[in-house]
Amino acid sequence: MRWARSPGTAVLAALLGLFLLPGQAAASHLSGGESDLMGIYGGIALVLGFAGLLGVLGLVPARWRWRGYRWGRWLLAAGLLILVAGGFHAAAIGTVERQVGDAAFGRLATQQLLGTLVVFGAFWGGVYFLARRSGVLNMGESVKYAVLRNGDPPEWTAFRAERPGEQRLMWVPFAAMGILAFFFTAGVLFAILRLPPSARL
Amino acid sequence: MMFSNVEGSASRNFFYTAVIWMAIGMSFGLFAAVLLVVPDLVKNVPVLEYFTFGRVRPVHTNLVLFGWLSGAYFATLFYMVPRLAGTPLWSERLGNFTVLFYNLLMTGYAVTLLMGMNMGREYAESTWVLKILTVVLFALVFLNVLMTFANRKEKELYVTAWYMLGAVFTTPVIYIVGNQFLLPNNPITGVNDAVVNWFYGHNILGYWFTPIGVGAVYYLLPKLTGNPVWSHKLSMIGFWMLMFVYGPTGAHHLVNGPVPYWLQTVAIAFSVCLIIPVWTVLTNFYGTMNGRWGALKESVPLKFTVSAMVFYFITCFQGPMQSLRSVSSIVHFTNWVVGHAHLALVGTFSFIMFATIYYALPRLINREIWSAKLMDWHFWLSLIGFTLFFVSLTIGGLVQGSDWAANQSANFIASVINQRPFNIARAVGGAMILGAQLLFIFNIFKTATAGRQFSADSAEAGSIVAGV
């Protein structure tokens, strides 16, 4: 079953799906599929693909590592398949949505925005969790110490003793990011949703 | 002096001249902002009447991108690469020649653009002769960088070196292709011209301004905090993801335009994927800062770096969001996009360069920064001015987009009038930013002429504190 584990087989399996599905749908997608549903498919494909990549590269907790090596490429292939097949599905649905017109516009916009947030959160949370659990982020790290002893003297603040409570300063940039991100999202949603129906694309 | 062979002289000279180009470039930017509020400001004023918005704006963008940021980046390369490679710069003399060459070239940029010689493409307005000379400039700098790496004594490449090498290899391709292969007549026309233009216009950010800026942060953070970078492996994932996903994103500038739909979709998908490299940088930033946040109270370079990371997050949060079709249909061509561009180039990369200069210059000229108080003023004026600037542009952009969409073509002039308060706020913010930079340049000047001797008692002490 060596052939079954080869990356080539995985990619071939994914490509086979492309050829087995109707060519017209492919053409439709490539020249004008809708993107809201595609965002969901794309998000799932991206998560699967990235998880697969972590597996192939051995960047998963030790006890999952052999599974990562074995199944990582299949996760990658599944991600690719979902992306392609999702494209066909989205193309078909997209045609209907275009007919619905204005009524679908708000939903479309909300889905796209929230989809971005979901993908963002899923990546940040999921991979950080995996990375922390596995400890792999601290492997092969000797090079990072070299920069501290390369003859270029660190700033005096590098020697400064931390005082109690100063760690709380970390919340300042965190809050700034959160507040700005919230208001940008809210502002965009507000602008989109208050458009009169006749002005919607 | 210009062709000195003294170690560090090329980096120092690039830093000195880059800040001058920054002041000139930002002055033109402020002038353009004021013209939006008072369009007849220089009407019938001799000579100045020719400084129309259409001429002033490209002078601003080109001088800030190539004069200020690229000049500071060359200095950063010449400062950091030898230290990462464990060997002196390959040729200080060549480095100093490039300083002179770069200054002449920027003068050429300013003069020709003010004369109205404009190729009509975003960030690629200069004439073809200047473009060829720009390639020569980059080639001379990159030759020096590559030869320094080739002679390196440090075997392992730190993440900063990866980012800098990545920029060195990709930038020439982006620039030459994007600038129509440097030919006097365009071989690519029509819609394809727009596609190629945005391949260049966006990727020059992704493959030149981003990697050098992020690479500099990875160098600075350990030096400012004493902590080694949290995860080198994660930083490498971020680097390779940036190299992989940035390329096809340019067409998101053409979303809802007359370019193939599939190309727009690909650009949108890859734009969303940019979340991954950004996530790696921010996670590493927080990880490296852990236990060292107190230094933020006392280190201006660190304040600039932390602020830059906030703006980097916001830039890269906005970017994927505004590439979506529904969002783009509202914000495209509006002031929102102008705010977004400034978030990247001022809030993120210029702030990183301020931190780099405050860190590197004392070590290059062996003098402490002349005034800590002026450094603080520089930071707070820049931060407050820039926040006012980009918030006004962002809100103004949403109002502008809503006006356009709601009124269609019926009442365009009303949308212009509605922008007035935002344009005033933008000009005030811009004036604060420029004022901050003038203080900065004065401080640099005094540092060079009257700064106390720099005391670097110890790289070794730093290593001990960091537990190396």
Tab-separated table of N, CA, C and O in Angstrom, chain A residues 94-190:
chain	number	residue	atom	x	y	z
A	94	GLY	N	-24.999	30.019	-6.674
A	94	GLY	CA	-24.752	31.426	-6.971
A	94	GLY	C	-25.708	31.962	-8.005
A	94	GLY	O	-26.168	33.095	-7.926
A	95	THR	N	-26.042	31.143	-8.990
A	95	THR	CA	-26.954	31.576	-10.039
A	95	THR	C	-28.309	31.951	-9.437
A	95	THR	O	-28.897	32.964	-9.784
A	96	VAL	N	-28.767	31.104	-8.492
A	96	VAL	CA	-30.057	31.364	-7.846
A	96	VAL	C	-29.974	32.659	-7.048
A	96	VAL	O	-30.858	33.502	-7.102
A	97	GLU	N	-28.848	32.809	-6.316
A	97	GLU	CA	-28.720	33.984	-5.453
A	97	GLU	C	-28.751	35.270	-6.259
A	97	GLU	O	-29.247	36.285	-5.799
A	98	ARG	N	-28.176	35.221	-7.428
A	98	ARG	CA	-28.179	36.404	-8.265
A	98	ARG	C	-29.611	36.812	-8.608
A	98	ARG	O	-29.929	37.979	-8.688
A	99	GLN	N	-30.462	35.771	-8.794
A	99	GLN	CA	-31.848	36.087	-9.132
A	99	GLN	C	-32.574	36.705	-7.934
A	99	GLN	O	-33.412	37.577	-8.079
A	100	VAL	N	-32.221	36.226	-6.748
A	100	VAL	CA	-32.878	36.758	-5.551
A	100	VAL	C	-32.540	38.241	-5.387
A	100	VAL	O	-33.344	39.044	-4.961
A	101	GLY	N	-31.310	38.611	-5.769
A	101	GLY	CA	-30.914	40.016	-5.807
A	101	GLY	C	-30.792	40.649	-4.440
A	101	GLY	O	-30.120	40.115	-3.564
A	102	ASP	N	-31.479	41.752	-4.263
A	102	ASP	CA	-31.303	42.567	-3.062
A	102	ASP	C	-31.478	41.807	-1.758
A	102	ASP	O	-30.750	42.030	-0.804
A	103	ALA	N	-32.482	40.942	-1.734
A	103	ALA	CA	-32.758	40.225	-0.484
A	103	ALA	C	-31.548	39.413	-0.035
A	103	ALA	O	-31.324	39.235	1.162
A	104	ALA	N	-30.790	38.933	-0.985
A	104	ALA	CA	-29.650	38.094	-0.623
A	104	ALA	C	-28.407	38.910	-0.316
A	104	ALA	O	-27.450	38.392	0.237
A	105	PHE	N	-28.428	40.172	-0.659
A	105	PHE	CA	-27.194	40.948	-0.576
A	105	PHE	C	-26.686	41.106	0.855
A	105	PHE	O	-25.512	40.904	1.134
A	106	GLY	N	-27.576	41.446	1.764
A	106	GLY	CA	-27.167	41.617	3.151
A	106	GLY	C	-26.617	40.333	3.726
A	106	GLY	O	-25.589	40.330	4.407
A	107	ARG	N	-27.324	39.226	3.400
A	107	ARG	CA	-26.871	37.931	3.915
A	107	ARG	C	-25.481	37.594	3.352
A	107	ARG	O	-24.593	37.145	4.063
A	108	LEU	N	-25.339	37.871	2.079
A	108	LEU	CA	-24.068	37.601	1.408
A	108	LEU	C	-22.931	38.373	2.079
A	108	LEU	O	-21.877	37.819	2.418
A	109	ALA	N	-23.181	39.642	2.310
A	109	ALA	CA	-22.149	40.492	2.901
A	109	ALA	C	-21.814	40.037	4.320
A	109	ALA	O	-20.649	39.935	4.697
A	110	THR	N	-22.855	39.729	5.096
A	110	THR	CA	-22.633	39.298	6.477
A	110	THR	C	-21.846	37.994	6.505
A	110	THR	O	-20.913	37.835	7.292
A	111	GLN	N	-22.245	37.067	5.609
A	111	GLN	CA	-21.545	35.780	5.581
A	111	GLN	C	-20.073	35.958	5.255
A	111	GLN	O	-19.203	35.340	5.854
A	112	GLN	N	-19.810	36.823	4.299
A	112	GLN	CA	-18.414	37.020	3.900
A	112	GLN	C	-17.590	37.586	5.050
A	112	GLN	O	-16.489	37.117	5.335
A	113	LEU	N	-18.161	38.561	5.726
A	113	LEU	CA	-17.416	39.186	6.824
A	113	LEU	C	-17.233	38.232	7.988
A	113	LEU	O	-16.136	38.056	8.507
A	114	LEU	N	-18.352	37.598	8.372
A	114	LEU	CA	-18.253	36.681	9.510
A	114	LEU	C	-17.384	35.487	9.155
A	114	LEU	O	-16.677	34.950	10.000
A	115	GLY	N	-17.456	35.063	7.882
A	115	GLY	CA	-16.609	33.957	7.417
A	115	GLY	C	-15.138	34.274	7.621
A	115	GLY	O	-14.362	33.437	8.095
A	116	THR	N	-14.764	35.513	7.305
A	116	THR	CA	-13.363	35.923	7.502
A	116	THR	C	-12.993	35.829	8.973
A	116	THR	O	-11.924	35.326	9.333
A	117	LEU	N	-13.898	36.310	9.826
A	117	LEU	CA	-13.612	36.276	11.260
A	117	LEU	C	-13.482	34.838	11.766
A	117	LEU	O	-12.613	34.530	12.582
A	118	VAL	N	-14.357	33.959	11.243
A	118	VAL	CA	-14.321	32.557	11.676
A	118	VAL	C	-12.996	31.913	11.253
A	118	VAL	O	-12.337	31.229	12.045
A	119	VAL	N	-12.610	32.143	10.002
A	119	VAL	CA	-11.353	31.566	9.526
A	119	VAL	C	-10.198	32.107	10.362
A	119	VAL	O	-9.315	31.361	10.809
A	120	PHE	N	-10.213	33.406	10.607
A	120	PHE	CA	-9.159	34.031	11.404
A	120	PHE	C	-9.071	33.386	12.781
A	120	PHE	O	-8.018	32.940	13.230
A	121	GLY	N	-10.233	33.322	13.441
A	121	GLY	CA	-10.261	32.760	14.799
A	121	GLY	C	-9.877	31.295	14.827
A	121	GLY	O	-9.137	30.849	15.712
A	122	ALA	N	-10.362	30.550	13.824
A	122	ALA	CA	-10.085	29.110	13.785
A	122	ALA	C	-8.587	28.855	13.644
A	122	ALA	O	-8.017	27.999	14.318
A	123	PHE	N	-7.956	29.621	12.759
A	123	PHE	CA	-6.514	29.437	12.575
A	123	PHE	C	-5.750	29.781	13.831
A	123	PHE	O	-4.925	29.024	14.312
A	124	TRP	N	-6.037	30.964	14.342
A	124	TRP	CA	-5.300	31.446	15.498
A	124	TRP	C	-5.449	30.481	16.673
A	124	TRP	O	-4.481	30.019	17.258
A	125	GLY	N	-6.712	30.177	16.966
A	125	GLY	CA	-6.985	29.312	18.110
A	125	GLY	C	-6.481	27.894	17.905
A	125	GLY	O	-5.771	27.351	18.749
A	126	GLY	N	-6.841	27.306	16.774
A	126	GLY	CA	-6.527	25.898	16.532
A	126	GLY	C	-5.040	25.619	16.480
A	126	GLY	O	-4.530	24.729	17.169
A	127	VAL	N	-4.345	26.384	15.675
A	127	VAL	CA	-2.922	26.104	15.515
A	127	VAL	C	-2.140	26.468	16.785
A	127	VAL	O	-1.202	25.765	17.168
A	128	TYR	N	-2.572	27.537	17.453
A	128	TYR	CA	-1.887	27.898	18.704
A	128	TYR	C	-2.047	26.777	19.726
A	128	TYR	O	-1.100	26.382	20.387
A	129	PHE	N	-3.276	26.242	19.813
A	129	PHE	CA	-3.543	25.146	20.746
A	129	PHE	C	-2.637	23.948	20.436
A	129	PHE	O	-1.973	23.397	21.312
A	130	LEU	N	-2.613	23.586	19.162
A	130	LEU	CA	-1.783	22.446	18.743
A	130	LEU	C	-0.302	22.706	19.045
A	130	LEU	O	0.401	21.832	19.541
A	131	ALA	N	0.102	23.918	18.728
A	131	ALA	CA	1.513	24.234	18.894
A	131	ALA	C	1.924	24.200	20.357
A	131	ALA	O	2.978	23.672	20.711
A	132	ARG	N	1.074	24.745	21.205
A	132	ARG	CA	1.383	24.733	22.625
A	132	ARG	C	1.427	23.312	23.174
A	132	ARG	O	2.316	22.944	23.928
A	133	ARG	N	0.429	22.514	22.773
A	133	ARG	CA	0.347	21.136	23.271
A	133	ARG	C	1.564	20.319	22.863
A	133	ARG	O	2.061	19.486	23.584
A	134	SER	N	1.985	20.541	21.616
A	134	SER	CA	3.029	19.673	21.066
A	134	SER	C	4.422	20.091	21.513
A	134	SER	O	5.319	19.263	21.607
A	135	GLY	N	4.613	21.354	21.759
A	135	GLY	CA	5.953	21.825	22.098
A	135	GLY	C	6.871	21.912	20.901
A	135	GLY	O	8.055	22.228	21.032
A	136	VAL	N	6.358	21.633	19.705
A	136	VAL	CA	7.238	21.604	18.533
A	136	VAL	C	7.764	22.984	18.176
A	136	VAL	O	8.745	23.096	17.456
A	137	LEU	N	7.099	24.003	18.694
A	137	LEU	CA	7.549	25.336	18.322
A	137	LEU	C	8.892	25.669	18.967
A	137	LEU	O	9.513	26.661	18.646
A	138	ASN	N	9.331	24.831	19.889
A	138	ASN	CA	10.627	25.092	20.519
A	138	ASN	C	11.727	24.174	20.001
A	138	ASN	O	12.791	24.092	20.579
A	139	MET	N	11.427	23.459	18.916
A	139	MET	CA	12.445	22.555	18.373
A	139	MET	C	13.366	23.312	17.418
A	139	MET	O	12.940	24.205	16.704
A	140	GLY	N	14.628	22.896	17.377
A	140	GLY	CA	15.575	23.482	16.429
A	140	GLY	C	15.697	24.977	16.574
A	140	GLY	O	15.747	25.719	15.610
A	141	GLU	N	15.771	25.423	17.812
A	141	GLU	CA	15.678	26.855	18.062
A	141	GLU	C	17.024	27.511	18.356
A	141	GLU	O	17.067	28.664	18.738
A	142	SER	N	18.111	26.771	18.210
A	142	SER	CA	19.392	27.329	18.644
A	142	SER	C	19.732	28.633	17.934
A	142	SER	O	20.339	29.528	18.512
A	143	VAL	N	19.261	28.738	16.683
A	143	VAL	CA	19.644	29.910	15.903
A	143	VAL	C	19.129	31.214	16.508
A	143	VAL	O	19.765	32.263	16.385
A	144	LYS	N	18.034	31.132	17.230
A	144	LYS	CA	17.455	32.376	17.733
A	144	LYS	C	18.281	32.990	18.862
A	144	LYS	O	18.131	34.163	19.159
A	145	TYR	N	19.121	32.155	19.492
A	145	TYR	CA	19.974	32.701	20.545
A	145	TYR	C	21.185	33.420	19.970
A	145	TYR	O	21.796	34.254	20.622
A	146	ALA	N	21.512	33.060	18.720
A	146	ALA	CA	22.702	33.651	18.101
A	146	ALA	C	22.585	35.163	17.994
A	146	ALA	O	23.566	35.885	18.177
A	147	VAL	N	21.370	35.624	17.729
A	147	VAL	CA	21.196	37.056	17.529
A	147	VAL	C	21.444	37.843	18.815
A	147	VAL	O	21.795	39.015	18.785
A	148	LEU	N	21.310	37.173	19.959
A	148	LEU	CA	21.543	37.860	21.230
A	148	LEU	C	23.028	37.977	21.570
A	148	LEU	O	23.411	38.728	22.455
A	149	ARG	N	23.844	37.213	20.868
A	149	ARG	CA	25.292	37.280	21.186
A	149	ARG	C	26.105	37.502	19.915
A	149	ARG	O	27.154	36.921	19.735
A	150	ASN	N	25.566	38.362	19.052
A	150	ASN	CA	26.278	38.614	17.798
A	150	ASN	C	27.164	39.854	17.856
A	150	ASN	O	27.577	40.368	16.834
A	151	GLY	N	27.434	40.333	19.049
A	151	GLY	CA	28.325	41.487	19.182
A	151	GLY	C	27.620	42.816	19.059
A	151	GLY	O	28.247	43.860	19.235
A	152	ASP	N	26.334	42.787	18.763
A	152	ASP	CA	25.556	44.016	18.660
A	152	ASP	C	24.853	44.200	19.995
A	152	ASP	O	23.910	43.464	20.314
A	153	PRO	N	25.305	45.168	20.810
A	153	PRO	CA	24.809	45.231	22.199
A	153	PRO	C	23.315	45.497	22.287
A	153	PRO	O	22.817	46.407	21.627
A	154	PRO	N	22.598	44.702	23.100
A	154	PRO	CA	21.158	44.932	23.273
A	154	PRO	C	20.893	46.290	23.925
A	154	PRO	O	21.776	46.865	24.561
A	155	GLU	N	19.694	46.772	23.770
A	155	GLU	CA	19.275	48.031	24.411
A	155	GLU	C	19.273	47.824	25.930
A	155	GLU	O	19.069	46.702	26.411
A	156	TRP	N	19.441	48.914	26.670
A	156	TRP	CA	19.515	48.771	28.130
A	156	TRP	C	18.239	48.183	28.713
A	156	TRP	O	18.257	47.558	29.776
A	157	THR	N	17.125	48.369	28.024
A	157	THR	CA	15.869	47.839	28.568
A	157	THR	C	15.868	46.303	28.613
A	157	THR	O	15.061	45.707	29.318
A	158	ALA	N	16.789	45.692	27.871
A	158	ALA	CA	16.875	44.234	27.889
A	158	ALA	C	17.353	43.724	29.248
A	158	ALA	O	17.139	42.562	29.590
A	159	PHE	N	18.025	44.587	29.996
A	159	PHE	CA	18.545	44.168	31.306
A	159	PHE	C	17.661	44.618	32.461
A	159	PHE	O	17.973	44.405	33.617
A	160	ARG	N	16.593	45.288	32.118
A	160	ARG	CA	15.746	45.896	33.135
A	160	ARG	C	14.908	44.820	33.832
A	160	ARG	O	14.305	43.980	33.171
A	161	ALA	N	14.870	44.880	35.182
A	161	ALA	CA	14.063	43.892	35.916
A	161	ALA	C	12.579	44.262	35.810
A	161	ALA	O	12.224	45.430	35.974
A	162	GLU	N	11.785	43.258	35.545
A	162	GLU	CA	10.337	43.498	35.435
A	162	GLU	C	9.752	43.741	36.831
A	162	GLU	O	10.110	43.053	37.790
A	163	ARG	N	8.861	44.742	36.916
A	163	ARG	CA	8.226	45.019	38.213
A	163	ARG	C	6.847	44.370	38.271
A	163	ARG	O	6.246	44.122	37.213
A	164	PRO	N	6.356	44.121	39.487
A	164	PRO	CA	5.059	43.441	39.607
A	164	PRO	C	3.958	44.234	38.888
A	164	PRO	O	3.908	45.459	38.979
A	165	GLY	N	3.128	43.529	38.194
A	165	GLY	CA	1.972	44.159	37.553
A	165	GLY	C	2.236	44.686	36.154
A	165	GLY	O	1.304	45.028	35.426
A	166	GLU	N	3.525	44.761	35.773
A	166	GLU	CA	3.822	45.353	34.457
A	166	GLU	C	3.374	44.474	33.294
A	166	GLU	O	3.154	44.953	32.193
A	167	GLN	N	3.241	43.189	33.595
A	167	GLN	CA	2.806	42.269	32.525
A	167	GLN	C	1.426	42.670	31.994
A	167	GLN	O	1.081	42.370	30.854
A	168	ARG	N	0.681	43.376	32.851
A	168	ARG	CA	-0.672	43.768	32.431
A	168	ARG	C	-0.649	44.722	31.228
A	168	ARG	O	-1.660	44.911	30.569
A	169	LEU	N	0.507	45.321	30.978
A	169	LEU	CA	0.603	46.224	29.820
A	169	LEU	C	0.315	45.502	28.507
A	169	LEU	O	0.034	46.120	27.496
A	170	MET	N	0.442	44.178	28.549
A	170	MET	CA	0.166	43.408	27.327
A	170	MET	C	-1.259	43.631	26.831
A	170	MET	O	-1.547	43.474	25.646
A	171	TRP	N	-2.149	44.026	27.740
A	171	TRP	CA	-3.549	44.197	27.338
A	171	TRP	C	-3.775	45.474	26.549
A	171	TRP	O	-4.791	45.625	25.888
A	172	VAL	N	-2.805	46.402	26.638
A	172	VAL	CA	-2.985	47.672	25.910
A	172	VAL	C	-3.029	47.440	24.398
A	172	VAL	O	-4.018	47.797	23.736
A	173	PRO	N	-1.976	46.852	23.782
A	173	PRO	CA	-2.086	46.598	22.339
A	173	PRO	C	-3.202	45.621	21.996
A	173	PRO	O	-3.850	45.743	20.948
A	174	PHE	N	-3.434	44.670	22.893
A	174	PHE	CA	-4.497	43.689	22.650
A	174	PHE	C	-5.852	44.392	22.548
A	174	PHE	O	-6.643	44.146	21.627
A	175	ALA	N	-6.078	45.299	23.506
A	175	ALA	CA	-7.349	46.039	23.488
A	175	ALA	C	-7.439	46.939	22.262
A	175	ALA	O	-8.495	47.050	21.633
A	176	ALA	N	-6.304	47.577	21.913
A	176	ALA	CA	-6.306	48.463	20.738
A	176	ALA	C	-6.685	47.677	19.485
A	176	ALA	O	-7.509	48.126	18.672
A	177	MET	N	-6.095	46.496	19.354
A	177	MET	CA	-6.408	45.665	18.178
A	177	MET	C	-7.882	45.287	18.172
A	177	MET	O	-8.557	45.369	17.138
A	178	GLY	N	-8.364	44.856	19.334
A	178	GLY	CA	-9.751	44.396	19.419
A	178	GLY	C	-10.741	45.518	19.124
A	178	GLY	O	-11.688	45.339	18.347
A	179	ILE	N	-10.491	46.690	19.725
A	179	ILE	CA	-11.417	47.819	19.538
A	179	ILE	C	-11.441	48.241	18.071
A	179	ILE	O	-12.508	48.416	17.467
A	180	LEU	N	-10.255	48.382	17.483
A	180	LEU	CA	-10.197	48.821	16.087
A	180	LEU	C	-10.844	47.789	15.164
A	180	LEU	O	-11.613	48.134	14.258
A	181	ALA	N	-10.540	46.521	15.413
A	181	ALA	CA	-11.107	45.470	14.558
A	181	ALA	C	-12.631	45.462	14.668
A	181	ALA	O	-13.354	45.333	13.668
A	182	PHE	N	-13.127	45.638	15.899
A	182	PHE	CA	-14.583	45.627	16.101
A	182	PHE	C	-15.227	46.785	15.350
A	182	PHE	O	-16.221	46.619	14.635
A	183	PHE	N	-14.659	47.981	15.516
A	183	PHE	CA	-15.292	49.139	14.896
A	183	PHE	C	-15.180	49.106	13.382
A	183	PHE	O	-16.089	49.559	12.678
A	184	PHE	N	-14.086	48.561	12.859
A	184	PHE	CA	-13.987	48.442	11.402
A	184	PHE	C	-15.055	47.494	10.870
A	184	PHE	O	-15.732	47.769	9.882
A	185	THR	N	-15.206	46.353	11.549
A	185	THR	CA	-16.195	45.376	11.098
A	185	THR	C	-17.592	45.974	11.199
A	185	THR	O	-18.388	45.879	10.253
A	186	ALA	N	-17.857	46.583	12.357
A	186	ALA	CA	-19.191	47.166	12.555
A	186	ALA	C	-19.453	48.267	11.535
A	186	ALA	O	-20.549	48.367	10.965
A	187	GLY	N	-18.438	49.085	11.281
A	187	GLY	CA	-18.599	50.188	10.332
A	187	GLY	C	-18.913	49.695	8.937
A	187	GLY	O	-19.818	50.214	8.262
A	188	VAL	N	-18.194	48.674	8.528
A	188	VAL	CA	-18.422	48.129	7.186
A	188	VAL	C	-19.816	47.506	7.097
A	188	VAL	O	-20.559	47.741	6.131
A	189	LEU	N	-20.177	46.736	8.115
A	189	LEU	CA	-21.502	46.097	8.102
A	189	LEU	C	-22.606	47.146	8.081
A	189	LEU	O	-23.585	47.049	7.337
A	190	PHE	N	-22.413	48.185	8.892
A	190	PHE	CA	-23.403	49.262	8.959
A	190	PHE	C	-23.554	49.912	7.582
A	190	PHE	O	-24.667	50.117	7.096
